Short mmCIF file of C-alpha atoms and ligand atoms in Angstrom, two decimals:
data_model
loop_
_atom_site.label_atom_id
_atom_site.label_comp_id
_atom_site.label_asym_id
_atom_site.label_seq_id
_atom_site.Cartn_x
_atom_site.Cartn_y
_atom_site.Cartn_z
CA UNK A 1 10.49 90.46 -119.44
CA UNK A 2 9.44 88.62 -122.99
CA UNK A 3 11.58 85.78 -121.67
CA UNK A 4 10.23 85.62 -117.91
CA UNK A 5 6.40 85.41 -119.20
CA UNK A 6 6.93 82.79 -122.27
CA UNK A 7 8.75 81.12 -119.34
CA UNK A 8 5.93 81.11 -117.42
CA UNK A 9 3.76 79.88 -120.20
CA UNK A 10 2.35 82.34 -122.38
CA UNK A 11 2.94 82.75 -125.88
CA UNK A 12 5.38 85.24 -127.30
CA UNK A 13 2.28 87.17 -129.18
CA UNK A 14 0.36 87.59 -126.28
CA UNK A 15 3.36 88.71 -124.22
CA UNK A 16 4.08 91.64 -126.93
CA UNK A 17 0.83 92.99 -127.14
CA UNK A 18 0.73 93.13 -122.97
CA UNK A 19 3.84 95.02 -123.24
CA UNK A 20 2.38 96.76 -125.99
CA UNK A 21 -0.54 97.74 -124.07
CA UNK A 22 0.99 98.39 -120.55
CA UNK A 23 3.67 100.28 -121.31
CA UNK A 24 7.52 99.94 -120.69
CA UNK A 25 7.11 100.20 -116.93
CA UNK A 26 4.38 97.77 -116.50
CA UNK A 27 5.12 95.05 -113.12
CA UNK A 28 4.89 91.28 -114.19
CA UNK A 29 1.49 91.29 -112.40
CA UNK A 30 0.55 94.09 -114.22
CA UNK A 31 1.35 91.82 -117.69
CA UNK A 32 0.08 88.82 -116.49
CA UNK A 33 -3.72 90.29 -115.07
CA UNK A 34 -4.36 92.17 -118.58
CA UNK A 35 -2.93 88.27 -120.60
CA UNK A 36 -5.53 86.85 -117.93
CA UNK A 37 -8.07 89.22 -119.33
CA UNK A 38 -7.28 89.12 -122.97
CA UNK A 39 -7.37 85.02 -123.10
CA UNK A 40 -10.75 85.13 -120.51
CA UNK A 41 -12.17 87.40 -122.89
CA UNK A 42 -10.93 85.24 -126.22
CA UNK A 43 -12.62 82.46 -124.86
CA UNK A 44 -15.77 84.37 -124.55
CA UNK A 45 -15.43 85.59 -127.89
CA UNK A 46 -15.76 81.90 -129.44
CA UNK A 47 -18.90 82.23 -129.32
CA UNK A 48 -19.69 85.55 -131.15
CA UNK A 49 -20.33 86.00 -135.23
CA UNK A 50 -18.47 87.49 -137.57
CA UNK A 51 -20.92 89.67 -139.15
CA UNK A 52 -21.86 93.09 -137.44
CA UNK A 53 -18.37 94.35 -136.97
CA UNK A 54 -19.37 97.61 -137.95
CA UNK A 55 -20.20 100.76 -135.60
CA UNK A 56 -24.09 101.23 -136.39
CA UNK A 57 -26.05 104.51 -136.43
CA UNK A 58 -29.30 103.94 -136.12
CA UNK A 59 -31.15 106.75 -134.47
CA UNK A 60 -32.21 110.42 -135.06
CA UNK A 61 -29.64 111.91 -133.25
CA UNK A 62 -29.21 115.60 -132.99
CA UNK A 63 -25.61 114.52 -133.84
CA UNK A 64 -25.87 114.04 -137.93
CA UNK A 65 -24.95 110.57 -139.83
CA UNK A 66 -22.24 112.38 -141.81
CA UNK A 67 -20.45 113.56 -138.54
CA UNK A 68 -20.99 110.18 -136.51
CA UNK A 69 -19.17 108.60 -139.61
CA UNK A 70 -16.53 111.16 -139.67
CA UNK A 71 -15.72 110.80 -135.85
CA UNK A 72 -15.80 106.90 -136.78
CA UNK A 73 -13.03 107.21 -139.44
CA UNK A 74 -10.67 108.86 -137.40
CA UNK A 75 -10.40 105.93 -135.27
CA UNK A 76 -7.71 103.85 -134.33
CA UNK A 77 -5.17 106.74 -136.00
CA UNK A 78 -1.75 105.97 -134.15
CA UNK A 79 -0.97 109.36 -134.96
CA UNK A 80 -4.24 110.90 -133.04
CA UNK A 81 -3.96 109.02 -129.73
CA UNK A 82 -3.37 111.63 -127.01
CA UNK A 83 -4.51 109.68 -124.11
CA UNK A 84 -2.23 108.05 -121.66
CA UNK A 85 -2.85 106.07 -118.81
CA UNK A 86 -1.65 108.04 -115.44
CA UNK A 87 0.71 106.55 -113.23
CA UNK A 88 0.00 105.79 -110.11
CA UNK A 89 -3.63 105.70 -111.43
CA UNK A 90 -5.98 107.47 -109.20
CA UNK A 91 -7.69 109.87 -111.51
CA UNK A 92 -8.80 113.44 -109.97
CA UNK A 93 -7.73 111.92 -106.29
CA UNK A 94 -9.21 108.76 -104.28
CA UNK A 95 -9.38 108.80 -100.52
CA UNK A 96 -6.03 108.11 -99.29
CA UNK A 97 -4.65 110.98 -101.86
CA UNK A 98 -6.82 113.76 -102.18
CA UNK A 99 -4.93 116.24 -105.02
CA UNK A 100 -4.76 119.59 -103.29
CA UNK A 101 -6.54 121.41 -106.20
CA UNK A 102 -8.87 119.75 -108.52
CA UNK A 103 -10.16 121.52 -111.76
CA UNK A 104 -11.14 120.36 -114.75
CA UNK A 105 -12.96 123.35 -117.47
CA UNK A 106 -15.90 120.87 -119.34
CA UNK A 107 -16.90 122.26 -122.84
CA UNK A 108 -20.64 124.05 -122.99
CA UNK A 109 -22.13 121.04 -124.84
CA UNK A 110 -21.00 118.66 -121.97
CA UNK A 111 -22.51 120.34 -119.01
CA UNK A 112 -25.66 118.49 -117.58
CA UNK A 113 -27.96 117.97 -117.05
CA UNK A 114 -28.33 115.22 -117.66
CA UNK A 115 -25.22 113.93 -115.88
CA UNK A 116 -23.77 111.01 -117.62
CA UNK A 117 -20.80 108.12 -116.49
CA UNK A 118 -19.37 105.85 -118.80
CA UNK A 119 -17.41 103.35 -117.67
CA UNK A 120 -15.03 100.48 -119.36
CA UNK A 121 -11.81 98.74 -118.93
CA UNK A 122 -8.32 100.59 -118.62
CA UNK A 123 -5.97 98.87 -120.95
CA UNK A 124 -8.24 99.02 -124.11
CA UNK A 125 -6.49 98.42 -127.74
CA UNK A 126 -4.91 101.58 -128.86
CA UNK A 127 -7.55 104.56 -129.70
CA UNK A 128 -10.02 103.19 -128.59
CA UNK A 129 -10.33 105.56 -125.32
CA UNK A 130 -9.52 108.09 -128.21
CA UNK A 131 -12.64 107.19 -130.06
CA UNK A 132 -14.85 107.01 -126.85
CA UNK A 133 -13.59 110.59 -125.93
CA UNK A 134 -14.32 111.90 -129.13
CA UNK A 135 -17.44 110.96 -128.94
CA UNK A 136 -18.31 112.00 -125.72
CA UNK A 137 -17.56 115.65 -125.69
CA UNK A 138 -13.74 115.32 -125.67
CA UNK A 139 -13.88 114.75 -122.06
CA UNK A 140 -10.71 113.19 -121.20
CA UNK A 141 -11.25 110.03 -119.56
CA UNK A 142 -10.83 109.56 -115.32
CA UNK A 143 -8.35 106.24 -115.10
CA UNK A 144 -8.75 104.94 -111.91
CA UNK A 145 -7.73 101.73 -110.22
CA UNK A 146 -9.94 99.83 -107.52
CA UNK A 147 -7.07 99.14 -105.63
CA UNK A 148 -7.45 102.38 -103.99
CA UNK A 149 -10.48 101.71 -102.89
CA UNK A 150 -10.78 98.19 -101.89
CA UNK A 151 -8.39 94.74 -101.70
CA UNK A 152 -8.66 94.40 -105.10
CA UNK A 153 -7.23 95.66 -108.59
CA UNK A 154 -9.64 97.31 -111.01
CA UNK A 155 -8.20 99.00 -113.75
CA UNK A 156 -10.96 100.77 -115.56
CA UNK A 157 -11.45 104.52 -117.08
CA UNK A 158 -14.56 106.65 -116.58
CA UNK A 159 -15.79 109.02 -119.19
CA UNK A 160 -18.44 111.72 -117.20
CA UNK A 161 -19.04 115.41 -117.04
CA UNK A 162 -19.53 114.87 -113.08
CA UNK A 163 -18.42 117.46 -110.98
CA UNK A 164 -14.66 116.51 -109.53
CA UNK A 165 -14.57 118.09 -106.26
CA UNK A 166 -16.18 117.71 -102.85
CA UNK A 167 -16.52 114.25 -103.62
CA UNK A 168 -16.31 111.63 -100.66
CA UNK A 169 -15.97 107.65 -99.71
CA UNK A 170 -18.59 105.16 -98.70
CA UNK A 171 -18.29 104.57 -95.38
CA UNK A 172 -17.55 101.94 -93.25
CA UNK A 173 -14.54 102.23 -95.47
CA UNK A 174 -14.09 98.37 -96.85
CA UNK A 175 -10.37 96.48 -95.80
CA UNK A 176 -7.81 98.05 -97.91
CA UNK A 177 -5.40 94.68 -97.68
CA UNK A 178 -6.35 91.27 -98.97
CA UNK A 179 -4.68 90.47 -95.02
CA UNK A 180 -7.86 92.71 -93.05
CA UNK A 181 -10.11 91.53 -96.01
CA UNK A 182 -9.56 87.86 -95.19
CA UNK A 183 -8.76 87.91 -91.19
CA UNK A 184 -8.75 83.71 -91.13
CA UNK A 185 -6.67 83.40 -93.71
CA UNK A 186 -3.76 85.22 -92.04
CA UNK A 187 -2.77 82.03 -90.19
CA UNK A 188 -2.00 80.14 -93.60
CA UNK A 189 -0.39 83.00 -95.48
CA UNK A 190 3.22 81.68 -96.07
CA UNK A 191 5.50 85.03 -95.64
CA UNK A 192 6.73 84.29 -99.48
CA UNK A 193 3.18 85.88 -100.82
CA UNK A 194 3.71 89.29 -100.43
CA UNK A 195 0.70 90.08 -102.26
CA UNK A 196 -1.45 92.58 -100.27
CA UNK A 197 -3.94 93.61 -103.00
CA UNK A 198 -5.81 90.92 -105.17
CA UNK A 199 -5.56 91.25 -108.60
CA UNK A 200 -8.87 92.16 -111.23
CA UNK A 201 -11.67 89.58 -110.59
CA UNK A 202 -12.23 88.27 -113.49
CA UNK A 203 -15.44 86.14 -115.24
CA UNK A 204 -13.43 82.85 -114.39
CA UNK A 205 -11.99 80.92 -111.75
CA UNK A 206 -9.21 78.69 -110.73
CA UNK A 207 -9.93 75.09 -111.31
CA UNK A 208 -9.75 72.58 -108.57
CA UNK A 209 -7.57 70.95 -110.22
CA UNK A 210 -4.64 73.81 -110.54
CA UNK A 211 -5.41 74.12 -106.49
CA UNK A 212 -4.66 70.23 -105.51
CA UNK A 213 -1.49 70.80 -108.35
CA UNK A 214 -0.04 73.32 -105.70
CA UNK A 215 -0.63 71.42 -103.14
CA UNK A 216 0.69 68.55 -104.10
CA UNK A 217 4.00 70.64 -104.92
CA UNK A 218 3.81 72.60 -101.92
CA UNK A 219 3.63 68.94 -99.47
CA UNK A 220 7.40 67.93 -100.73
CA UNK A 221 8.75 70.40 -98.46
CA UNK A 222 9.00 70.72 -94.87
CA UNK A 223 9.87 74.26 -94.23
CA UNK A 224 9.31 77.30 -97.21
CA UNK A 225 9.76 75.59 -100.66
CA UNK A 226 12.72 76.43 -102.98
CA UNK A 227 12.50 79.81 -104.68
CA UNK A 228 12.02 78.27 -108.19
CA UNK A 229 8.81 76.47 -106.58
CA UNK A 230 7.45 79.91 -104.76
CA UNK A 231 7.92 81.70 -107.80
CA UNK A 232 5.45 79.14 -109.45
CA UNK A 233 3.01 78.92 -107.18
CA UNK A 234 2.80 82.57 -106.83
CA UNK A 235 2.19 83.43 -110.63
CA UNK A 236 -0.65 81.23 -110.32
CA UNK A 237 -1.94 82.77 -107.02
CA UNK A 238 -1.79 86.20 -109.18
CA UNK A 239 -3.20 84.95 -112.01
CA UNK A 240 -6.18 82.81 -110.68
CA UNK A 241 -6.64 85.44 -107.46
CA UNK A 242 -6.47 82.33 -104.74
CA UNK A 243 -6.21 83.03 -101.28
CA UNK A 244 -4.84 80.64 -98.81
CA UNK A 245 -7.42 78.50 -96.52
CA UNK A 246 -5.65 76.29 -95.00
CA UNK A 247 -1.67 74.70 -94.63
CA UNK A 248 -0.08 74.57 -98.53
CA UNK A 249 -3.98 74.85 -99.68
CA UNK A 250 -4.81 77.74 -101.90
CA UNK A 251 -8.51 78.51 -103.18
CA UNK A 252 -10.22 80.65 -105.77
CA UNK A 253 -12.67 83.27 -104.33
CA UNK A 254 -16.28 82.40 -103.24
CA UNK A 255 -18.84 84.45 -104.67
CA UNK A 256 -19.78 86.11 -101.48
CA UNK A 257 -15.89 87.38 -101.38
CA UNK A 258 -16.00 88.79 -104.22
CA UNK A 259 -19.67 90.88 -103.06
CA UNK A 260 -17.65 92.09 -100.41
CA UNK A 261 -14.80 93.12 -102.07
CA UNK A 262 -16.60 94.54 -104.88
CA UNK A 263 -18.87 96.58 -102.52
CA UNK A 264 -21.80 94.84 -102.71
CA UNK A 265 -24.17 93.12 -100.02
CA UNK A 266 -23.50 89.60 -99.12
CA UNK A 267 -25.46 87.47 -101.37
CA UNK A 268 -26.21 89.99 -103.73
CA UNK A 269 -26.16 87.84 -106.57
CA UNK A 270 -27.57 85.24 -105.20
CA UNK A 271 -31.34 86.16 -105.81
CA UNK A 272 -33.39 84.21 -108.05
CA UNK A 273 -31.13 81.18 -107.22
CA UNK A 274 -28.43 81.66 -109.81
CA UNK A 275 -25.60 79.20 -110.56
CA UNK A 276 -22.15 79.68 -109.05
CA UNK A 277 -20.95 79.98 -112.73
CA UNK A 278 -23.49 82.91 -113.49
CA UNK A 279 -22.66 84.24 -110.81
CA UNK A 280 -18.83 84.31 -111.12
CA UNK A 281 -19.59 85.85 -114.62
CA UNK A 282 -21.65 88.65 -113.34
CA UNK A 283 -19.39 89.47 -110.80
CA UNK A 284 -16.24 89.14 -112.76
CA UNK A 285 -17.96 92.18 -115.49
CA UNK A 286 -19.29 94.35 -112.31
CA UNK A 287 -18.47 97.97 -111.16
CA UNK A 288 -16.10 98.14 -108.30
CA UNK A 289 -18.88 100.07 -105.91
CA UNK A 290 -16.93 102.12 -103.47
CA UNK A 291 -15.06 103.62 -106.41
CA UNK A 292 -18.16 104.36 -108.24
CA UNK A 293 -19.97 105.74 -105.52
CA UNK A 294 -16.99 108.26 -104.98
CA UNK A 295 -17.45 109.87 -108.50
CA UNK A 296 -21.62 109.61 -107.66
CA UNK A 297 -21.40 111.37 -104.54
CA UNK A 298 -21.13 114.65 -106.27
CA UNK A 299 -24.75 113.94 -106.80
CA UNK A 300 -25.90 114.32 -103.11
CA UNK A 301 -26.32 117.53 -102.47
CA UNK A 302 -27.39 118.64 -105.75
CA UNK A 303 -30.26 116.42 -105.63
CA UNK A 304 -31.86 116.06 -102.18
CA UNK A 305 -35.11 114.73 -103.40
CA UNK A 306 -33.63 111.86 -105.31
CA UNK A 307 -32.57 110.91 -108.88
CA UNK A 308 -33.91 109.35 -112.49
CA UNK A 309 -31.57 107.17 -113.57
CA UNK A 310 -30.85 105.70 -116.84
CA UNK A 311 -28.92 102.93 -116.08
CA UNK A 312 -27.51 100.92 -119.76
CA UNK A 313 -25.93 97.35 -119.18
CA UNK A 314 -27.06 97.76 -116.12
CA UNK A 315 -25.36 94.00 -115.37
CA UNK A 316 -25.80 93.57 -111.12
CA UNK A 317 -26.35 96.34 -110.88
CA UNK A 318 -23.45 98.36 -109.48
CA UNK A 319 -24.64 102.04 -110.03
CA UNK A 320 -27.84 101.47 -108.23
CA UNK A 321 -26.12 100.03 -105.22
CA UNK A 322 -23.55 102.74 -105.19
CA UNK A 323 -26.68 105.55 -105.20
CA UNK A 324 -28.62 103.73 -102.63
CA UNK A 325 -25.14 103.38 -100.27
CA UNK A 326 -24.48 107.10 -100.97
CA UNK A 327 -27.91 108.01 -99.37
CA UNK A 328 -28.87 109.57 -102.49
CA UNK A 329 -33.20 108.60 -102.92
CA UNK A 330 -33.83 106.30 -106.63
CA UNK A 331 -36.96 107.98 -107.50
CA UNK A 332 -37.19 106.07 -111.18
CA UNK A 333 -34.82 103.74 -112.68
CA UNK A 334 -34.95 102.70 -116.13
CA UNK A 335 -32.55 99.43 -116.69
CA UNK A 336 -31.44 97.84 -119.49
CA UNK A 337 -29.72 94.59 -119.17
CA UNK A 338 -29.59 91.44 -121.60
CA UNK A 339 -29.12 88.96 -119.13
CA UNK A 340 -32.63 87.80 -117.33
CA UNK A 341 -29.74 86.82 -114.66
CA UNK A 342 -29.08 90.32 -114.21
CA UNK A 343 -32.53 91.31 -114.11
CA UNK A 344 -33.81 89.27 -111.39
CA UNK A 345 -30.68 90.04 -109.38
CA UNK A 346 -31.51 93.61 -110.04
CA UNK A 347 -35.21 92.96 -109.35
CA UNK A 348 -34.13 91.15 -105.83
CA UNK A 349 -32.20 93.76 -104.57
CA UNK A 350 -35.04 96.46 -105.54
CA UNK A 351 -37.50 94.78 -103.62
CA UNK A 352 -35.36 93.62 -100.38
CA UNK A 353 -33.83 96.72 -100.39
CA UNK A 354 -37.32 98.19 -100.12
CA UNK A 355 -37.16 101.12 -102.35
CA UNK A 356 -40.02 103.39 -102.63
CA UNK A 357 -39.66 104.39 -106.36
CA UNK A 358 -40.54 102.58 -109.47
CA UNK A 359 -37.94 100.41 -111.40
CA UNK A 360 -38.87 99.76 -115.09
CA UNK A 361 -36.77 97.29 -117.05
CA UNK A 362 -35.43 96.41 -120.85
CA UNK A 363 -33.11 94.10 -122.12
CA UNK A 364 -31.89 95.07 -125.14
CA UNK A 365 -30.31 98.42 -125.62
CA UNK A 366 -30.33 98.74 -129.41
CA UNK A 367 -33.94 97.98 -129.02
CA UNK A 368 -34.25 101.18 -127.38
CA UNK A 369 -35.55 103.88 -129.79
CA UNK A 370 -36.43 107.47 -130.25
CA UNK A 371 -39.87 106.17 -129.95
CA UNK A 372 -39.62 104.48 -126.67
CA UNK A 373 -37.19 107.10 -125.30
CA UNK A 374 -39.90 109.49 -125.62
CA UNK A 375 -42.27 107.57 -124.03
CA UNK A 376 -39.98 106.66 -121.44
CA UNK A 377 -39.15 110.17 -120.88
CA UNK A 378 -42.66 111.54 -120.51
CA UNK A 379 -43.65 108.84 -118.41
CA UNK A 380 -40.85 109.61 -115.31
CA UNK A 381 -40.13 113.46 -116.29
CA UNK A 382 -36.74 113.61 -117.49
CA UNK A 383 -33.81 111.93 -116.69
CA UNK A 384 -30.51 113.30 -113.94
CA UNK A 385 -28.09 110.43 -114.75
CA UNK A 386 -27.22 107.68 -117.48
CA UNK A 387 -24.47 105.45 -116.55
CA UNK A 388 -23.31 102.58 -118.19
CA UNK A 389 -20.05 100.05 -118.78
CA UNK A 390 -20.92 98.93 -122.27
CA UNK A 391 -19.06 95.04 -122.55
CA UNK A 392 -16.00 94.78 -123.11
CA UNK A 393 -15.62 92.05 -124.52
CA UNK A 394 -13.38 92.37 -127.41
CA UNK A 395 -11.64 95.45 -125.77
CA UNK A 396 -9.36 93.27 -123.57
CA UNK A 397 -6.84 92.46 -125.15
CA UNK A 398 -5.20 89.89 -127.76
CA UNK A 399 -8.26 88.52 -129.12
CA UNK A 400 -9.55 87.94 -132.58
CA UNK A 401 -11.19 91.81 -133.17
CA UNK A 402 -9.20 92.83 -130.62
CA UNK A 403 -7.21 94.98 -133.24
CA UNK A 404 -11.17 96.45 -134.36
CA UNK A 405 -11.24 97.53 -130.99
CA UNK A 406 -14.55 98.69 -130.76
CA UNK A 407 -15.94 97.60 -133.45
CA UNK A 408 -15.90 94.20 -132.32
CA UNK A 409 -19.55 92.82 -131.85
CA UNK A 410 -19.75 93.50 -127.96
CA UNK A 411 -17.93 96.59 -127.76
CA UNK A 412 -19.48 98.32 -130.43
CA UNK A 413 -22.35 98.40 -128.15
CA UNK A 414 -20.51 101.89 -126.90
CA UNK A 415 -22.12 103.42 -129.78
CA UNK A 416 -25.74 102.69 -128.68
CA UNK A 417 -24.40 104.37 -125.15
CA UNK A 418 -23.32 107.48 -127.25
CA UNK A 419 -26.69 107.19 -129.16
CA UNK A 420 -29.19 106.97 -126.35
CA UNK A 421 -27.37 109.74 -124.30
CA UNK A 422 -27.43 111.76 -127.43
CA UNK A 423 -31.36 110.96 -128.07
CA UNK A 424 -32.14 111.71 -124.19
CA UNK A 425 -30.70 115.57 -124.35
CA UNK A 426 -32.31 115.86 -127.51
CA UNK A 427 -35.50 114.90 -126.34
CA UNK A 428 -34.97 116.84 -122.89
CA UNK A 429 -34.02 119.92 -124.83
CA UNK A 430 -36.38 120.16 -127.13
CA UNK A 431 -38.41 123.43 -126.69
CA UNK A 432 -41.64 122.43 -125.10
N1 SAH B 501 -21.81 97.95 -114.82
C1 SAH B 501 -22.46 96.67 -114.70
C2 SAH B 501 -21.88 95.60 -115.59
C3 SAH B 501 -21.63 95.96 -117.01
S1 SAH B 501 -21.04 94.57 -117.94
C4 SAH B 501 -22.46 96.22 -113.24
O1 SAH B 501 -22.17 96.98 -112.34
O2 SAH B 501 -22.73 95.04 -112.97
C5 SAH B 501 -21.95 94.77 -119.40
C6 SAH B 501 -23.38 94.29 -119.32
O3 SAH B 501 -24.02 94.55 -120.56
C7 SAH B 501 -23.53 92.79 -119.08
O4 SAH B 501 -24.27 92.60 -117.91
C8 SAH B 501 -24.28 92.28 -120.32
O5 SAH B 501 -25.23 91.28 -120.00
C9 SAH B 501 -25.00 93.53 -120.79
N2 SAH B 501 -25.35 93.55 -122.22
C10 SAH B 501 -24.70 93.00 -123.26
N3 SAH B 501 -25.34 93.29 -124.42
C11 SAH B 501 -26.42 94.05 -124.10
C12 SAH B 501 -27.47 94.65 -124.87
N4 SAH B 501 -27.53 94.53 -126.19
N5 SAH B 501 -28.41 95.36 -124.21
C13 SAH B 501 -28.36 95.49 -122.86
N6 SAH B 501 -27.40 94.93 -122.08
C14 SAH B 501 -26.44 94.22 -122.69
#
C-alpha cells in the first residue's frame, strides 16, 4: 500500500501517518481523501503563528482550573485511547440501517437541558477524540459518515447527549449516488469510474489545469484508455472530486453542487455576493445537513414551540438549516462566527427564509464571557441547544501541530466550546 501511494505521488511520511490514522483496513480512497485533507489543511496552516499553542482556561467555570489542567495532561496518552472508529461507520443507525435496539445510559451530569452537539472531523491525531470525550462528560463520540446520507463522503464524529432513538431523515430524501445526483452527467461517465459516492468536499478545488492534463491524456485513445492511464486519471478524479461533463472532460464541483449535496438550498452561499473561492472554503468546512438534521430531529417533539440555540462557529450555517428543514420553530439564535462571510450568508438566509424569531450575532468566541453570557442569557431566557464544529484545522492530519493535536492554534478553539457550554449550565443552574 506504502508503495502504491508514493507511486502515486505522495511522500512516504504522509503515507505512514494515513495508514497510521486509518487503520490496517483502510481502502486507497480512504488514504488518499484524509492525505487530501492533511496537505489542504497544511497549506492553511502557513498562515497561523506559533505562539498560543496552549489549551487556555479563561473563564469561571463551575469546572475548577486545577481539574481542566488535569483532564489537559492526560492527553494524547497512547496508553489511554479507548476510542475506535466503527466500521462500517454509521453511528447509533442512519436511514438505510436502522440498529434494531438503540441504547445508550448518559451519566447524570450530561443530561440536558441544555442539549449540546459537538461536531469535528473523524480521523483526528491520536487522543484527541479521547481528550474531547473527557471533557465532555465521557460521552463516547457518534462516528458517522455522510455517505449514508447523501452522494458524498463525510467522515466526522459527533459528541452530544441527544436522545438516540425515534430519530428520522429529512425528506425528500437527497440522491444517494453521485449517478441520480448528477442525471446529465451519466452520458459521459466512462464505465472505468466506478465511483458511486464522491469523496469529502474539501476547502479546495481541482485546477483547470489538472482537468485539460486529463484530457489531453484521455484524447490519445479511441476506445477506453490503457489500465495504467485509467488508474491515473481516476486517483485524481478521487482526489480532486471531478465529475465528468462532457466526452474525456472531467470538472471540479460548482458551488451550487456542492449546496445540494451538502443539504443546503441552491445558492445558499451565495448571499452578500461572495467569491467563488470563499465560497468553496465555506462549503468545504460545512456540516453535511441531512446527517445533522437526523441527530436534531430528536428535538421535535420535545419542543413544539421552538428552540434557543447557541450556535458556536456557526460557519454557513448548517445547524440552523438542519432545524428549520426539520420543522422545528428558531425562536432565538445566538451565532458566533469569525468570518463576516459567514455572517452575511447566515444573515441572508435568516431574512429570505423569513423567520419570525430574533437572530443575534458575534464573531469571536473567546470574546464571549461570563459577563456577556449572562446577559445573553437573560435577554432570550435560557438556552435548549449549543452546537458547534470548532475548526479543524490542525486536526487533519500530517501537518506541522498536527502531532499537538488540539492544541494547535485552531483546534484548541474546542476548549472555548467546552468553556461556554460549561458557563451556560452554570449560569442556567444557578438557584434563582
Ligand atoms: N458547522 C459550520 C462550520 C464550522 S467550521 C457549518 O455548518 O458551516 C468552523 C468555523 O469556525 C469557521 O466558519 C470559522 O470561520 C469559525 N471560527 C474560527 N475561529 C473562530 C472564533 N475564534 N470565533 C468564532 N468562530 C470562529
Amino acid at each position: 500500500m506504502l508503495l502504491l501511494l508514493a507511486k502515486m505521488g505522495y511522500t512516504v511520511e504522509e503515507c505512514s501517518i494515513a495508514m497510521e490514522r486509518c487503520g490496517p483496513e483502510a481502502s486507497v480512497v480512504e488514504l488518499t481523501d484524509f492525505i487530501c485533507a492533511a496537505q489542504l489543511s497544511r497549506e492553511a496552516d502557513v498562515y497561523l503563528p506559533d505562539d498560543d499553542l496552549k489549551p487556555r482556561y479563561n473563564g469561571v467555570c463551575k469546572i475548577k482550573k486545577r481539574k481542566f489542567f488535569e483532564i489537559c495532561k492526560k492527553k494524547n496518552d497512547p496508553e489511554t485511547e479507548t476510542i475506535r472508529l466503527p466500521n462500517p461507520m454509521i453511528g447509533f443507525g442512519v436511514p438505510s440501517l436502522q440498529l434494531e435496539s438503540i441504547s445508550r445510559s448518559l451519566p447524570d451530569s450530561a443530561i440536558g437541558p441544555p442539549f449540546f452537539y459537538y461536531e469535528n472531523v473523524a480521523l483526528a491525531p491520536k487522543g484527541v477524540w479521547d481528550t474531547i470525550s473527557r471533557f465532555l462528560n465521557d460521552i463516547e463520540p457518534e462516528f458517522v459518515d455522510s455517505k449514508y446520507f447523501c452522494a458524498t463522503a463525510r467522515k466526522r464524529g459527533y459528541v452530544h447527549n441527544l436522545p438516540v432513538q425515534n430519530r428520522f431523515p429529512l425528506v425528500p430524501l437527497p440522491p444517494l449516488t453521485v449517478q441520480q445526483a448528477f442525471p446529465l452527467s451519466r452520458k459521459w461517465w466512462p464505465q472505468w469510474d466506478p465511483r458511486e459516492k464522491l469523496n469529502c468536499i474539501q476547502t479546495a478545488i481541482g485546477s483547470a489545469k489538472l482537468t485539460e492534463r486529463i484530457r489531453n491524456a484521455l484524447e490519445r485513445f479511441d476506445g477506453d484508455p490503457p489500465t495504467s492511464v485509467q488508474k491515473s486519471v481516476l486517483d485524481e478524479c478521487r482526489k480532486w472530486n471531478l465529475v465528468w461533463v462532457g466526452r474525456n472532460k472531467v470538472a471540479p464541483l460548482e458551488p451550487d453542487e456542492m449546496e445540494m449535496l451538502l443539504g443546503f438550498p441552491k445558492n445558499h452561499t451565495r448571499g452578500g455576493g461572495i467569491s467563488r473561492t470563499d465560497r468553496y472554503k465555506s462549503l468545504g468546512n460545512s456540516f453535511q445537513v441531512d446527517t445533522v438534521a437526523y441527530h436534531l430531529s430528536v428535538l421535535k417533539d420535545m419542543f413544539p414551540d421552538g428552540i434557543n440555540l447557541l450556535s458556536l462557529f456557526s460557519g454557513i450555517g448548517g445547524a440552523e438549516v438542519a432545524l428549520h428543514r426539520l420543522g422545528i420553530k428558531l425562536k432565538n439564535v445566538v451565532s458566533v462566527e469569525k468570518s463576516k462571510v459567514n455572517r452575511d450568508i447566515v444573515r441572508s438566509w435568516w431574512e429570505q427564509t423569513n423567520q419570525a424569531g430574533n437572530l443575534i450575532d458575534f464573531d469571536d468566541v473567546q470574546a464571549l464571557d461570563g459577563e456577556r453570557l449572562e446577559e445573553v442569557i437573560s435577554y432570550v431566557g435560557g438556552f435548549d441547544l449549543i452546537v458547534g464544529g470548532s475548526p479543524c484545522n490542525n486536526l487533519a492530519g500530517s501537518n506541522r501541530v498536527s502531532r499537538d493535536g488540539l492544541e494547535g492554534k485552531e483546534s484548541s478553539l474546542f476548549y472555548d466550546y467546552f468553556r461556554i457550554l460549561d458557563l451556560v449550565k452554570s449560569i442556567m443552574h444557578r438557584p434563582a
